[in-house]
């Protein structure tokens, strides 16, 4: 696995620059302050040509992508939750609960333009080992559009072993909140830069699903699924990630164990911890949220009380907790909220847990928001 | 009188034979005995007023002591029926008395007899043969022939929790359908009319009626006819004028009328990008039938090809061939197969028959196939052979690629669809069926054709509804209104 290296000089410089706010930050489990970075927000009322220009501006506002991706292999975890045939009413998935293909295409194009050597599009489609391209085609996406957006674009279904010879192990710094570590498809290790490309949505179990919760889907169901074998990973995924929600069974024994076998079986406790673990173990380098068109009420058409909405927002940041905090604020929620307060009425805050793991701060006072101010871009999901 | 493909058949159990059968199986009570007697009366034919049902299948001779009484009891019904233009087909059990029973049928004015097996006799009354579904003698099939052993269409009971459907391994509810058999029979007995014989579930009653309209639609949409068969409770309730029973019958007739008023669709040809080739006989019958069933359940549009006749004529639009049997193609067929591959086609098989010296490659780790590139196309050879029909269907769809889908349903829930083509006017027809007893909403149909609108036909509605298309490259989407049982879309224009 590639880790970001930081020289002593840079480290001290960073400390000097942020010393004021550092002292005010909450203490993390690892005894160091949670990082705070810049998050860019742009208005983009519709999908179309303006997506690419808006995203280009966002990346420029972040300081440009070149330093991050030039000559590197970039892995992008897409948010294509549920089945490819699922729709909210008659509306295609990309307009409601999937990241839109134009946002995917624009991201690929801009990464390539910034010098990325190879771009891998990743997702773990529900209950299947079929090629990711076929899953996309089922939703009437055209994978060739992504291939033509850059010179080296690859696809991989990460819900099973895929093209790898073995699963890659990611241990959670500090020992983990739910599991000590996670075994994932090789693509999450065989990359220099990891991008979480998410949708601006609420989530029935986790309150919100943004760039962090998107990473819930990096776990292979051959190990963590309802129908995974007891000892070793299955050949193909069976079922969904129910065991993460309800603790109904343990992952295949080959994977790192639970931290606490007697822990809660409640989804609102477990899912946020699994997500926080994952983003701590497999850091996100670039977090992007598609909020141009989306839905309220949950993460997919199966949620109750859902509506199709058009917030007209695109968000990007280099820290997933910071980015999700801004995303939450733009949705009309307080990112400092915790269990019992919207949107976390029945769950713990993934943002707080990730902050405690030292992944990033959720405190807006410490996050530099550039581009469209939150007050101008706010779209209240609970009043929509 | 000849067998007429325009007959719309219905089982008409009545009289002493029907009672003897139920009495023997202890499934009858006094009320049912009355019902069976009443259905033998001419007045019972009033039920058919205004419906397209014009052919009643009656029990005529069972080799039982009641045969004579049965034939006597039916005479008034037959006379009244004939005056109303109704035809009667008498069911005659196999045995020594077949010749006498047929002679009696002719003398009484029946239009035809239905025999369970070919007889050595030649009769001067049309004969309609009936076979168990897995033992159809395709070459002996009469102009109209019937099959038994069919499934009652609908959600499979094991996949139901209360009224909720549980998904199968594919994520879609597991349904029973006779569609695959209809498509197979269309190939193995071309030009013949198929009557599917199956009865409603025993649990059916007036409060929880069987989905009769679906039984009609699942047969007709795939070119067969169901011999309408009502459960005894419903028939008793109909006699009493029970409003719920009347409503069930009315809905059933609505669906029968729907198909009767679109007889031109019977001439449409099934569309398919995948040809499934087998002799569908002996050891190949089970795998062949199951693969067809599962391909259909996955919504893959396919063409069935009988092995000995396959590839003798060009098949435009075909993207792939699934050669199911272990038997190798004949020399001519191999030449045609290789020509198909060289021009960009895909052949999926259990053995490699291509030119020597071609090194295989793996395509995707999820597909256990060796891929041989030949010309512009490929031969995909299953590493482990075709063992699990489900896996064969899944793999075939992925190998062919969803890029080549002709149709797709979004929010399909419990629906499936069948695409066919008017060979003359190039109109395309997509029939959508709902296999649940609950209506489904927000289903979107995608067709790989660019078109501005389509005609939506629904049972119970005499005229079509013009449905606007929404461009969804490379095709068009149509948001369908709530579907109770079935509907059909006529799409103008061919593939773009």
JSON list of C-alpha atoms in Angstrom, two decimals, chain A residues 84-90 92 127 129-131 134-135 137-140 142-144 160 162-163 235, chain B residues 363-366 397-398 401-403 408-412 442-444 446 472-474 477 479-481:
[
{"chain": "A", "resi": 84, "resn": "UNK", "atom": "CA", "xyz": [-28.82, -1.40, -12.00]},
{"chain": "A", "resi": 85, "resn": "UNK", "atom": "CA", "xyz": [-32.55, -1.65, -12.69]},
{"chain": "A", "resi": 86, "resn": "UNK", "atom": "CA", "xyz": [-33.63, 0.30, -9.59]},
{"chain": "A", "resi": 87, "resn": "UNK", "atom": "CA", "xyz": [-35.14, 3.70, -10.20]},
{"chain": "A", "resi": 88, "resn": "UNK", "atom": "CA", "xyz": [-36.94, 6.36, -8.24]},
{"chain": "A", "resi": 89, "resn": "UNK", "atom": "CA", "xyz": [-40.11, 6.45, -10.29]},
{"chain": "A", "resi": 90, "resn": "UNK", "atom": "CA", "xyz": [-39.12, 6.64, -13.94]},
{"chain": "A", "resi": 92, "resn": "UNK", "atom": "CA", "xyz": [-32.60, 7.13, -14.26]},
{"chain": "A", "resi": 127, "resn": "UNK", "atom": "CA", "xyz": [-24.58, -9.45, -5.36]},
{"chain": "A", "resi": 129, "resn": "UNK", "atom": "CA", "xyz": [-19.14, -10.72, -9.84]},
{"chain": "A", "resi": 130, "resn": "UNK", "atom": "CA", "xyz": [-20.04, -9.59, -13.33]},
{"chain": "A", "resi": 131, "resn": "UNK", "atom": "CA", "xyz": [-17.74, -7.09, -15.04]},
{"chain": "A", "resi": 134, "resn": "UNK", "atom": "CA", "xyz": [-21.80, -4.93, -17.84]},
{"chain": "A", "resi": 135, "resn": "UNK", "atom": "CA", "xyz": [-23.35, -3.54, -14.67]},
{"chain": "A", "resi": 137, "resn": "UNK", "atom": "CA", "xyz": [-24.61, -1.20, -19.43]},
{"chain": "A", "resi": 138, "resn": "UNK", "atom": "CA", "xyz": [-27.53, -2.63, -17.53]},
{"chain": "A", "resi": 139, "resn": "UNK", "atom": "CA", "xyz": [-28.26, 0.89, -16.32]},
{"chain": "A", "resi": 140, "resn": "UNK", "atom": "CA", "xyz": [-27.85, 2.10, -19.91]},
{"chain": "A", "resi": 142, "resn": "UNK", "atom": "CA", "xyz": [-21.92, 3.50, -21.96]},
{"chain": "A", "resi": 143, "resn": "UNK", "atom": "CA", "xyz": [-18.54, 2.47, -20.50]},
{"chain": "A", "resi": 144, "resn": "UNK", "atom": "CA", "xyz": [-16.84, 3.41, -23.78]},
{"chain": "A", "resi": 160, "resn": "UNK", "atom": "CA", "xyz": [-14.76, -10.22, -5.17]},
{"chain": "A", "resi": 162, "resn": "UNK", "atom": "CA", "xyz": [-11.43, -9.81, -9.40]},
{"chain": "A", "resi": 163, "resn": "UNK", "atom": "CA", "xyz": [-8.19, -9.55, -11.32]},
{"chain": "A", "resi": 235, "resn": "UNK", "atom": "CA", "xyz": [-15.54, -17.31, -5.28]},
{"chain": "B", "resi": 363, "resn": "UNK", "atom": "CA", "xyz": [-11.78, -12.58, -20.86]},
{"chain": "B", "resi": 364, "resn": "UNK", "atom": "CA", "xyz": [-12.77, -11.77, -17.30]},
{"chain": "B", "resi": 365, "resn": "UNK", "atom": "CA", "xyz": [-12.04, -13.54, -14.02]},
{"chain": "B", "resi": 366, "resn": "UNK", "atom": "CA", "xyz": [-15.76, -13.91, -13.33]},
{"chain": "B", "resi": 397, "resn": "UNK", "atom": "CA", "xyz": [-25.88, -12.90, -21.13]},
{"chain": "B", "resi": 398, "resn": "UNK", "atom": "CA", "xyz": [-22.51, -11.51, -20.04]},
{"chain": "B", "resi": 401, "resn": "UNK", "atom": "CA", "xyz": [-23.01, -8.35, -23.45]},
{"chain": "B", "resi": 402, "resn": "UNK", "atom": "CA", "xyz": [-25.87, -6.19, -22.36]},
{"chain": "B", "resi": 403, "resn": "UNK", "atom": "CA", "xyz": [-24.70, -3.74, -24.98]},
{"chain": "B", "resi": 408, "resn": "UNK", "atom": "CA", "xyz": [-34.75, -3.75, -20.79]},
{"chain": "B", "resi": 409, "resn": "UNK", "atom": "CA", "xyz": [-37.14, -3.10, -17.98]},
{"chain": "B", "resi": 410, "resn": "UNK", "atom": "CA", "xyz": [-36.32, -0.72, -15.13]},
{"chain": "B", "resi": 411, "resn": "UNK", "atom": "CA", "xyz": [-38.06, -1.23, -11.81]},
{"chain": "B", "resi": 412, "resn": "UNK", "atom": "CA", "xyz": [-39.10, -4.56, -13.33]},
{"chain": "B", "resi": 442, "resn": "UNK", "atom": "CA", "xyz": [-43.19, 2.94, -12.39]},
{"chain": "B", "resi": 443, "resn": "UNK", "atom": "CA", "xyz": [-41.89, 0.33, -14.78]},
{"chain": "B", "resi": 444, "resn": "UNK", "atom": "CA", "xyz": [-39.79, 1.83, -17.55]},
{"chain": "B", "resi": 446, "resn": "UNK", "atom": "CA", "xyz": [-36.18, 0.65, -22.78]},
{"chain": "B", "resi": 472, "resn": "UNK", "atom": "CA", "xyz": [-32.03, 7.17, -23.92]},
{"chain": "B", "resi": 473, "resn": "UNK", "atom": "CA", "xyz": [-29.13, 6.54, -26.26]},
{"chain": "B", "resi": 474, "resn": "UNK", "atom": "CA", "xyz": [-28.84, 4.32, -28.13]},
{"chain": "B", "resi": 477, "resn": "UNK", "atom": "CA", "xyz": [-37.48, 4.77, -22.90]},
{"chain": "B", "resi": 479, "resn": "UNK", "atom": "CA", "xyz": [-42.62, 5.14, -18.72]},
{"chain": "B", "resi": 480, "resn": "UNK", "atom": "CA", "xyz": [-45.41, 2.60, -18.47]},
{"chain": "B", "resi": 481, "resn": "UNK", "atom": "CA", "xyz": [-48.61, 3.17, -16.57]}
]
